[in-house]
Structure formats: C-alpha cells, structure tokens
C-alpha cells in the first residue's frame, strides 16, 4: 500500500507544493515582504481552484463552475467579468441553454492542450449567435453539427475546457442564466476508485505546475521594462493565460517610489468594452472590493478630444481617473479593448513626480 500509485500521486502533489513554496521564496527575494505573503496566499488559492477543476469537475457529468471571485484570482482576472468553466470530453455532446441578462457581452471559448501548450480552439460570442425574443438560446458542442441546430461549437479532439465570459460595466447588473447538460446517455457517477483518484491527483499536480510556471514567465516578461508599454496580444506565452481572441491586450509593469505616479495617456478605439486594471506579481487583480483598481469605459472621464489620462499612484491627489496601488510599489497594468472596430494605438506611459 505504501508504494501504490495513489500514494505516489499524493506524494508527488505534496512535494510539488513544497517546491512551489521554494519558487515563491526565490521570486520574492529583493521585493517588498508583502509580495512573498501574497505568493503563499496565491498558492492556497490556486490549490483550491485547481482541485475543484481537476478533481471535482467531470466531463461525463458537466457543470459550469464560477472560476474567479474576490478570493480566487489568477491569470489577470478581470473584476468586470463573470467567468464559468466546464470540463469536456470531445467524444461526447453537450447542450448549453439559458437566457441573456444585462451583460454587455456573452461568449464561450474552447481550449485544449497541443502538446504542452494551451491553445484556443474556438470562440463564439453573442454577435455570432441567434437568440429568441426573450434572450433565450441553445448552444450545442459536439464533434459534428446536429441537424437544425442554430448555435454550435465544434469539439476538436483535443478540446478539454470551456470558459464562458460575461462582461459588465456595473457588477449590480443581472447576469445571464447558463446551464449545461450532457446529450449522451451516461450511467450515474460511480463511487471513487483508486485508479480514478490517482488520475485526478496527477492532473491536479500538472495543473498546479502549469499555473505557477505560466504566472512566473508572464510576470517576469512584464517586469523587464518597468513604466513602459511592454506587452500586447502578440506576447509570447499569452495563450497559457487563457485569453479570449475577442480582446486586444496591452500593458506593462509599474514601479514607483512614494512620490511618483505612472501617467497613462491615449485614445481608446471604438469597441464593445474597454478597461484598465492593476494586478499583482502573481497576476491576481488587486483588491477590487475595497479599492479602485479598475476603470472601465463607463467610468473613465475623457478629455474634450476623446482622449484619456489615467494615473496610477499610491494615493489620490485629485486626478479625474485614479487607480490605487494600495501602497504596492510595483505591479502589472493591463488594458483590454473588447471587439475593437477601429484602429487603435498603444497608450503612452511616463512617470511623474508628485
């Protein structure tokens, strides 16, 4: 029993957690102690999240689980977005049905692993779909398109994960109703087996490793040139962060002294939605419950010519558009342009003494 596959899978997971702690220590060296504390908290958060996704969610008995929350964040989560996730088996058929709410954007993005690399396989948003007069809809996911189906996503043979996105300008707005069901006949779930839990623990270990590695590589690339625009949608490794192809991403890394602010100026394109937000070394959105760490297009005060000026600073000194660093000397800044319909240019960043 001591050396069976289940015990080995558990040992691998616990060893990986110890290794992850060592990586957090190494990556935090030379930074504010808060970065290390946030790193350990990040590990607990992704452990809980990946356990739910890899151990609890099943392709044979599908469910849409909320991914992000104020206490579960990763991969530069957008506080204005409600995300749900389902685990899929490309050999099966699924039906998603529901009704539009007050969201300004609804989409379904399919992901899979090509070798060791995450990739986008398909994406369908509300502009591609048909709805009834009450906002009701049905979306089928299958390898082949059934007759008479209006909304369909083809399941590639490497498809494994579905992510739904709903965007809002105000989180008090009513979300869409979403439900998923299997269209194939499957027996009720069996009791857990040694083989089944062994497989899931291995998947959990792999998922934890990928998440930490992707976070480390992405943030490290951002940090190379602080206070400049250093990343966009062409950035290497972006696919590992589960992006949507409907967004154009642009951003950088701020690094500020107490008496400094990062000034970001530019002009947003015509688009469905746009925002700018702050995130941590671990690619978690900052505390959006208690602080202003994100501004969307409905909140930004524009100049007479339509341009914006947004300031990142440790304190509010009277700027019309201010993002609060919560006293973090450094962190990420990310703009999202959703479904841009006009040409756009990168914003300009510069540091200002207060």
CSV table of C-alpha atoms in Angstrom, one decimal:
chain,number,residue,atom,x,y,z
A,1,UNK,CA,0.0,0.0,0.0
A,2,UNK,CA,2.8,2.4,0.9
A,3,UNK,CA,4.2,2.4,-2.6
A,4,UNK,CA,1.0,2.0,-4.6
A,5,UNK,CA,0.1,4.5,-7.4
A,6,UNK,CA,-2.3,6.5,-5.3
A,7,UNK,CA,0.2,7.1,-2.6
A,8,UNK,CA,2.8,8.1,-5.2
A,9,UNK,CA,0.4,10.6,-6.8
A,10,UNK,CA,-0.3,12.1,-3.4
A,11,UNK,CA,3.4,12.3,-2.6
A,12,UNK,CA,4.1,14.0,-5.9
A,13,UNK,CA,1.5,16.6,-5.1
A,14,UNK,CA,2.8,17.4,-1.7
A,15,UNK,CA,6.4,17.5,-3.0
A,16,UNK,CA,5.2,19.9,-5.7
A,17,UNK,CA,3.6,22.2,-3.1
A,18,UNK,CA,6.9,22.3,-1.2
A,19,UNK,CA,8.7,23.1,-4.4
A,20,UNK,CA,6.2,25.8,-5.3
A,21,UNK,CA,6.8,27.4,-1.9
A,22,UNK,CA,10.5,27.5,-2.7
A,23,UNK,CA,9.8,29.2,-6.0
A,24,UNK,CA,7.7,31.8,-4.3
A,25,UNK,CA,10.5,32.5,-1.9
A,26,UNK,CA,13.0,32.8,-4.7
A,27,UNK,CA,10.8,35.0,-6.8
A,28,UNK,CA,10.0,37.3,-3.9
A,29,UNK,CA,13.6,37.9,-3.0
A,30,UNK,CA,14.6,41.6,-3.2
A,31,UNK,CA,10.9,42.7,-3.2
A,32,UNK,CA,8.6,44.0,-0.5
A,33,UNK,CA,7.7,41.3,2.1
A,34,UNK,CA,4.1,41.7,1.0
A,35,UNK,CA,5.0,40.1,-2.3
A,36,UNK,CA,6.0,36.9,-0.5
A,37,UNK,CA,2.9,36.9,1.7
A,38,UNK,CA,0.7,37.3,-1.4
A,39,UNK,CA,2.7,34.5,-3.1
A,40,UNK,CA,1.8,32.0,-0.4
A,41,UNK,CA,-1.8,33.1,-0.4
A,42,UNK,CA,-1.8,32.7,-4.2
A,43,UNK,CA,-0.6,29.1,-3.8
A,44,UNK,CA,-3.6,28.3,-1.5
A,45,UNK,CA,-6.0,29.9,-3.9
A,46,UNK,CA,-4.8,28.0,-7.0
A,47,UNK,CA,-4.7,24.8,-5.0
A,48,UNK,CA,-8.4,25.2,-4.1
A,49,UNK,CA,-9.3,26.3,-7.6
A,50,UNK,CA,-7.4,23.5,-9.4
A,51,UNK,CA,-8.7,20.9,-7.0
A,52,UNK,CA,-12.2,21.9,-8.0
A,53,UNK,CA,-11.4,21.9,-11.7
A,54,UNK,CA,-9.3,18.8,-11.8
A,55,UNK,CA,-10.6,16.6,-9.0
A,56,UNK,CA,-14.3,17.6,-8.7
A,57,UNK,CA,-15.4,18.6,-12.2
A,58,UNK,CA,-16.2,15.7,-14.6
A,59,UNK,CA,-16.7,15.7,-18.3
A,60,UNK,CA,-19.3,12.9,-18.0
A,61,UNK,CA,-21.4,14.9,-15.5
A,62,UNK,CA,-20.8,18.5,-16.7
A,63,UNK,CA,-21.2,21.6,-14.6
A,64,UNK,CA,-20.5,25.3,-15.0
A,65,UNK,CA,-18.4,26.4,-12.1
A,66,UNK,CA,-17.6,30.0,-11.3
A,67,UNK,CA,-13.8,30.5,-11.8
A,68,UNK,CA,-12.9,33.8,-10.3
A,69,UNK,CA,-14.1,35.6,-7.1
A,70,UNK,CA,-12.7,38.3,-4.8
A,71,UNK,CA,-10.7,35.5,-3.1
A,72,UNK,CA,-9.8,33.3,-6.1
A,73,UNK,CA,-7.8,35.0,-8.8
A,74,UNK,CA,-5.2,34.2,-11.3
A,75,UNK,CA,-4.1,34.9,-14.9
A,76,UNK,CA,-5.0,38.6,-14.7
A,77,UNK,CA,-8.7,38.1,-13.9
A,78,UNK,CA,-10.9,41.0,-14.9
A,79,UNK,CA,-13.1,42.1,-12.0
A,80,UNK,CA,-15.8,43.3,-14.5
A,81,UNK,CA,-16.1,39.7,-15.9
A,82,UNK,CA,-18.0,36.8,-14.7
A,83,UNK,CA,-16.2,33.6,-15.7
A,84,UNK,CA,-17.5,30.0,-15.6
A,85,UNK,CA,-15.7,26.8,-16.5
A,86,UNK,CA,-16.7,23.3,-17.7
A,87,UNK,CA,-14.6,20.2,-18.2
A,88,UNK,CA,-15.3,18.5,-21.6
A,89,UNK,CA,-14.8,15.2,-23.3
A,90,UNK,CA,-14.6,15.7,-27.1
A,91,UNK,CA,-16.2,12.3,-27.7
A,92,UNK,CA,-19.4,13.5,-26.0
A,93,UNK,CA,-22.1,16.0,-26.9
A,94,UNK,CA,-23.2,18.9,-24.7
A,95,UNK,CA,-26.0,21.4,-24.7
A,96,UNK,CA,-25.8,24.9,-23.1
A,97,UNK,CA,-29.0,26.7,-22.7
A,98,UNK,CA,-30.0,29.9,-21.0
A,99,UNK,CA,-31.2,33.5,-21.2
A,100,UNK,CA,-29.5,36.8,-21.6
A,101,UNK,CA,-29.3,39.1,-18.7
A,102,UNK,CA,-27.9,42.6,-18.5
A,103,UNK,CA,-24.4,41.7,-19.5
A,104,UNK,CA,-23.0,43.7,-22.4
A,105,UNK,CA,-21.1,40.7,-23.8
A,106,UNK,CA,-21.5,36.9,-23.6
A,107,UNK,CA,-19.1,34.4,-25.0
A,108,UNK,CA,-18.0,30.8,-25.0
A,109,UNK,CA,-14.3,29.9,-25.6
A,110,UNK,CA,-13.0,26.4,-26.1
A,111,UNK,CA,-9.4,25.5,-25.1
A,112,UNK,CA,-7.2,22.4,-25.4
A,113,UNK,CA,-3.6,21.3,-24.9
A,114,UNK,CA,-1.5,21.0,-28.1
A,115,UNK,CA,1.5,19.1,-26.7
A,116,UNK,CA,2.3,21.0,-23.6
A,117,UNK,CA,0.9,24.3,-24.8
A,118,UNK,CA,-2.6,25.6,-24.1
A,119,UNK,CA,-4.4,26.9,-27.2
A,120,UNK,CA,-7.7,28.5,-28.2
A,121,UNK,CA,-9.7,26.1,-30.4
A,122,UNK,CA,-12.9,28.0,-30.9
A,123,UNK,CA,-14.7,31.1,-29.7
A,124,UNK,CA,-18.4,32.1,-30.1
A,125,UNK,CA,-19.8,35.4,-28.8
A,126,UNK,CA,-23.3,36.8,-28.7
A,127,UNK,CA,-22.6,38.6,-32.1
A,128,UNK,CA,-22.3,35.1,-33.7
A,129,UNK,CA,-25.4,33.6,-32.0
A,130,UNK,CA,-29.1,33.6,-32.5
A,131,UNK,CA,-31.5,34.3,-29.6
A,132,UNK,CA,-35.2,34.3,-29.2
A,133,UNK,CA,-37.3,37.4,-28.5
A,134,UNK,CA,-36.7,36.9,-24.7
A,135,UNK,CA,-33.0,36.4,-25.0
A,136,UNK,CA,-33.2,32.6,-24.7
A,137,UNK,CA,-30.7,30.5,-26.6
A,138,UNK,CA,-29.3,27.0,-27.1
A,139,UNK,CA,-25.7,26.2,-27.9
A,140,UNK,CA,-24.5,22.7,-28.8
A,141,UNK,CA,-20.9,21.5,-28.5
A,142,UNK,CA,-20.1,18.3,-30.5
A,143,UNK,CA,-17.7,16.8,-33.0
A,144,UNK,CA,-20.4,17.0,-35.8
A,145,UNK,CA,-23.1,19.6,-36.2
A,146,UNK,CA,-26.6,18.2,-35.5
A,147,UNK,CA,-29.4,19.0,-38.0
A,148,UNK,CA,-31.4,22.1,-37.2
A,149,UNK,CA,-29.0,23.5,-34.6
A,150,UNK,CA,-28.6,27.3,-34.9
A,151,UNK,CA,-25.7,27.8,-32.4
A,152,UNK,CA,-22.9,25.2,-32.5
A,153,UNK,CA,-19.2,24.9,-31.5
A,154,UNK,CA,-17.2,22.0,-33.0
A,155,UNK,CA,-15.3,19.9,-30.4
A,156,UNK,CA,-11.8,19.3,-31.6
A,157,UNK,CA,-10.3,16.0,-30.5
A,158,UNK,CA,-8.1,17.9,-28.0
A,159,UNK,CA,-10.8,20.0,-26.5
A,160,UNK,CA,-10.9,19.8,-22.8
A,161,UNK,CA,-12.0,23.2,-21.3
A,162,UNK,CA,-14.9,25.6,-21.9
A,163,UNK,CA,-14.7,29.1,-20.4
A,164,UNK,CA,-17.8,31.4,-20.5
A,165,UNK,CA,-17.4,35.1,-20.1
A,166,UNK,CA,-19.9,37.8,-19.3
A,167,UNK,CA,-18.8,41.4,-19.2
A,168,UNK,CA,-20.4,44.2,-17.2
A,169,UNK,CA,-19.8,47.9,-16.5
A,170,UNK,CA,-21.6,47.6,-13.2
A,171,UNK,CA,-21.5,44.4,-11.1
A,172,UNK,CA,-25.0,45.0,-9.9
A,173,UNK,CA,-26.2,44.2,-13.4
A,174,UNK,CA,-28.1,40.9,-13.8
A,175,UNK,CA,-26.0,38.1,-15.3
A,176,UNK,CA,-27.2,35.6,-17.9
A,177,UNK,CA,-28.7,32.3,-16.9
A,178,UNK,CA,-26.5,29.5,-18.0
A,179,UNK,CA,-27.0,25.7,-17.8
A,180,UNK,CA,-25.1,22.8,-19.3
A,181,UNK,CA,-26.2,19.2,-19.8
A,182,UNK,CA,-24.9,16.1,-21.5
A,183,UNK,CA,-26.8,14.9,-24.6
A,184,UNK,CA,-25.4,11.4,-24.3
A,185,UNK,CA,-26.7,8.7,-22.0
A,186,UNK,CA,-24.3,8.1,-19.1
A,187,UNK,CA,-24.8,5.9,-16.1
A,188,UNK,CA,-24.9,7.7,-12.7
A,189,UNK,CA,-21.5,8.6,-11.2
A,190,UNK,CA,-19.7,5.6,-9.7
A,191,UNK,CA,-18.1,5.6,-6.3
A,192,UNK,CA,-14.5,6.9,-6.3
A,193,UNK,CA,-11.9,4.4,-7.3
A,194,UNK,CA,-8.2,4.2,-6.6
A,195,UNK,CA,-7.4,4.5,-10.3
A,196,UNK,CA,-9.8,7.4,-10.7
A,197,UNK,CA,-8.5,9.5,-7.8
A,198,UNK,CA,-4.9,8.7,-8.8
A,199,UNK,CA,-5.5,10.1,-12.3
A,200,UNK,CA,-7.2,13.2,-10.8
A,201,UNK,CA,-4.3,13.8,-8.4
A,202,UNK,CA,-1.9,13.6,-11.2
A,203,UNK,CA,-4.0,16.1,-13.2
A,204,UNK,CA,-4.1,18.4,-10.2
A,205,UNK,CA,-0.3,18.3,-9.9
A,206,UNK,CA,0.2,19.1,-13.6
A,207,UNK,CA,-2.3,21.9,-13.4
A,208,UNK,CA,-0.7,23.4,-10.4
A,209,UNK,CA,2.7,23.2,-12.1
A,210,UNK,CA,1.4,24.8,-15.3
A,211,UNK,CA,-0.4,27.6,-13.5
A,212,UNK,CA,2.7,28.6,-11.4
A,213,UNK,CA,5.0,28.4,-14.4
A,214,UNK,CA,2.7,30.4,-16.7
A,215,UNK,CA,2.3,33.1,-14.0
A,216,UNK,CA,6.1,33.2,-13.4
A,217,UNK,CA,7.0,33.5,-17.1
A,218,UNK,CA,4.4,36.1,-17.9
A,219,UNK,CA,5.1,38.4,-14.9
A,220,UNK,CA,8.8,38.1,-15.4
A,221,UNK,CA,8.4,39.3,-19.0
A,222,UNK,CA,6.4,42.3,-17.9
A,223,UNK,CA,8.9,43.3,-15.2
A,224,UNK,CA,11.8,43.6,-17.6
A,225,UNK,CA,11.0,47.2,-18.7
A,226,UNK,CA,9.0,48.9,-15.9
A,227,UNK,CA,6.9,52.0,-16.5
A,228,UNK,CA,6.7,51.3,-20.3
A,229,UNK,CA,4.2,49.5,-22.6
A,230,UNK,CA,5.9,46.1,-22.7
A,231,UNK,CA,3.2,43.6,-23.6
A,232,UNK,CA,0.4,43.2,-26.1
A,233,UNK,CA,-1.7,40.4,-27.7
A,234,UNK,CA,1.3,39.1,-29.5
A,235,UNK,CA,3.3,38.5,-26.3
A,236,UNK,CA,4.9,35.0,-26.2
A,237,UNK,CA,3.1,32.7,-23.8
A,238,UNK,CA,-0.1,34.7,-23.7
A,239,UNK,CA,-2.2,31.6,-24.6
A,240,UNK,CA,-1.1,29.9,-21.4
A,241,UNK,CA,-3.2,32.6,-19.5
A,242,UNK,CA,-6.4,31.5,-21.2
A,243,UNK,CA,-7.1,34.8,-23.1
A,244,UNK,CA,-10.0,35.5,-25.4
A,245,UNK,CA,-9.4,36.3,-29.1
A,246,UNK,CA,-12.1,39.0,-28.8
A,247,UNK,CA,-9.8,41.1,-26.7
A,248,UNK,CA,-6.8,43.2,-27.7
A,249,UNK,CA,-4.5,43.3,-24.7
A,250,UNK,CA,-1.8,45.9,-24.0
A,251,UNK,CA,0.0,46.7,-20.7
A,252,UNK,CA,3.2,47.0,-18.7
A,253,UNK,CA,4.7,47.0,-15.3
A,254,UNK,CA,4.7,49.9,-12.9
A,255,UNK,CA,7.5,50.5,-10.4
A,256,UNK,CA,7.0,53.7,-8.3
A,257,UNK,CA,8.6,55.4,-5.4
A,258,UNK,CA,6.3,57.0,-2.8
A,259,UNK,CA,6.4,60.4,-4.5
A,260,UNK,CA,5.9,59.1,-8.0
A,261,UNK,CA,2.9,58.3,-10.2
A,262,UNK,CA,2.5,56.5,-13.6
A,263,UNK,CA,0.6,58.6,-16.1
A,264,UNK,CA,-1.0,56.7,-18.9
A,265,UNK,CA,-2.4,58.7,-21.9
A,266,UNK,CA,-4.0,57.6,-25.1
A,267,UNK,CA,-7.2,57.1,-27.0
A,268,UNK,CA,-9.4,54.0,-26.9
A,269,UNK,CA,-10.7,52.5,-30.1
A,270,UNK,CA,-14.4,52.1,-30.8
A,271,UNK,CA,-15.2,48.8,-29.1
A,272,UNK,CA,-17.8,47.0,-27.1
A,273,UNK,CA,-16.0,47.5,-23.8
A,274,UNK,CA,-12.6,48.7,-22.5
A,275,UNK,CA,-10.9,48.9,-19.2
A,276,UNK,CA,-7.6,49.2,-17.4
A,277,UNK,CA,-6.7,47.5,-14.2
A,278,UNK,CA,-3.9,46.7,-11.8
A,279,UNK,CA,-2.6,43.2,-10.8
A,280,UNK,CA,0.0,41.7,-8.5
A,281,UNK,CA,3.3,39.9,-9.1
A,282,UNK,CA,1.1,36.7,-9.1
A,283,UNK,CA,-1.2,38.1,-11.8
A,284,UNK,CA,-4.1,38.5,-9.4
A,285,UNK,CA,-6.3,41.5,-9.7
A,286,UNK,CA,-5.8,43.9,-6.8
A,287,UNK,CA,-8.4,44.3,-4.1
A,288,UNK,CA,-11.4,45.5,-6.2
A,289,UNK,CA,-13.9,45.1,-3.3
A,290,UNK,CA,-12.3,47.9,-1.2
A,291,UNK,CA,-10.2,49.9,-3.6
A,292,UNK,CA,-10.4,51.5,-7.1
A,293,UNK,CA,-8.1,49.2,-9.0
A,294,UNK,CA,-10.0,49.1,-12.3
A,295,UNK,CA,-11.7,51.7,-14.5
A,296,UNK,CA,-13.9,50.7,-17.4
A,297,UNK,CA,-15.2,52.9,-20.3
A,298,UNK,CA,-18.3,53.9,-18.4
A,299,UNK,CA,-16.2,55.2,-15.5
A,300,UNK,CA,-13.3,57.0,-17.3
A,301,UNK,CA,-13.6,60.7,-17.7
A,302,UNK,CA,-12.4,61.7,-21.1
A,303,UNK,CA,-10.9,64.9,-22.3
A,304,UNK,CA,-12.8,67.1,-24.8
A,305,UNK,CA,-11.0,65.5,-27.7
A,306,UNK,CA,-11.9,62.0,-26.5
A,307,UNK,CA,-8.5,61.0,-25.1
A,308,UNK,CA,-7.9,59.6,-21.7
A,309,UNK,CA,-5.4,60.4,-18.9
A,310,UNK,CA,-5.3,57.7,-16.2
A,311,UNK,CA,-2.9,57.9,-13.2
A,312,UNK,CA,-1.6,55.0,-11.1
A,313,UNK,CA,-0.4,56.3,-7.7
A,314,UNK,CA,-0.1,55.3,-4.1
A,315,UNK,CA,-2.6,58.0,-3.1
A,316,UNK,CA,-5.3,60.0,-4.7
A,317,UNK,CA,-4.1,63.6,-5.4
A,318,UNK,CA,-7.1,64.8,-7.3
A,319,UNK,CA,-6.8,63.3,-10.7
A,320,UNK,CA,-10.1,62.6,-12.5
A,321,UNK,CA,-9.0,59.0,-13.3
A,322,UNK,CA,-7.0,57.4,-10.5
A,323,UNK,CA,-6.0,53.8,-9.8
A,324,UNK,CA,-5.0,52.9,-6.3
A,325,UNK,CA,-1.8,50.8,-5.9
A,326,UNK,CA,-2.8,50.0,-2.2
A,327,UNK,CA,0.8,51.1,-1.4
A,328,UNK,CA,2.3,48.3,-3.6
A,329,UNK,CA,5.4,49.8,-5.1
A,330,UNK,CA,5.1,47.6,-8.2
A,331,UNK,CA,2.6,45.6,-10.2
A,332,UNK,CA,1.0,45.0,-13.5
A,333,UNK,CA,-1.2,47.3,-15.6
A,334,UNK,CA,-3.4,45.8,-18.3
A,335,UNK,CA,-5.7,47.4,-20.9
A,336,UNK,CA,-8.4,45.4,-22.6
A,337,UNK,CA,-10.1,46.5,-25.8
A,338,UNK,CA,-13.1,44.2,-26.4
A,339,UNK,CA,-14.1,43.7,-30.1
A,340,UNK,CA,-12.4,46.9,-31.3
A,341,UNK,CA,-13.9,48.1,-34.6
A,342,UNK,CA,-11.5,50.9,-35.3
A,343,UNK,CA,-7.7,51.3,-35.4
A,344,UNK,CA,-6.0,51.7,-32.1
A,345,UNK,CA,-2.6,52.7,-30.9
A,346,UNK,CA,-0.7,51.9,-27.7
A,347,UNK,CA,-1.2,54.3,-24.8
A,348,UNK,CA,1.9,56.2,-23.7
A,349,UNK,CA,3.3,55.7,-20.2
A,350,UNK,CA,5.5,58.2,-18.2
A,351,UNK,CA,6.4,58.7,-14.6
A,352,UNK,CA,5.6,61.9,-12.9
A,353,UNK,CA,6.9,63.3,-9.6
A,354,UNK,CA,4.2,64.3,-7.2
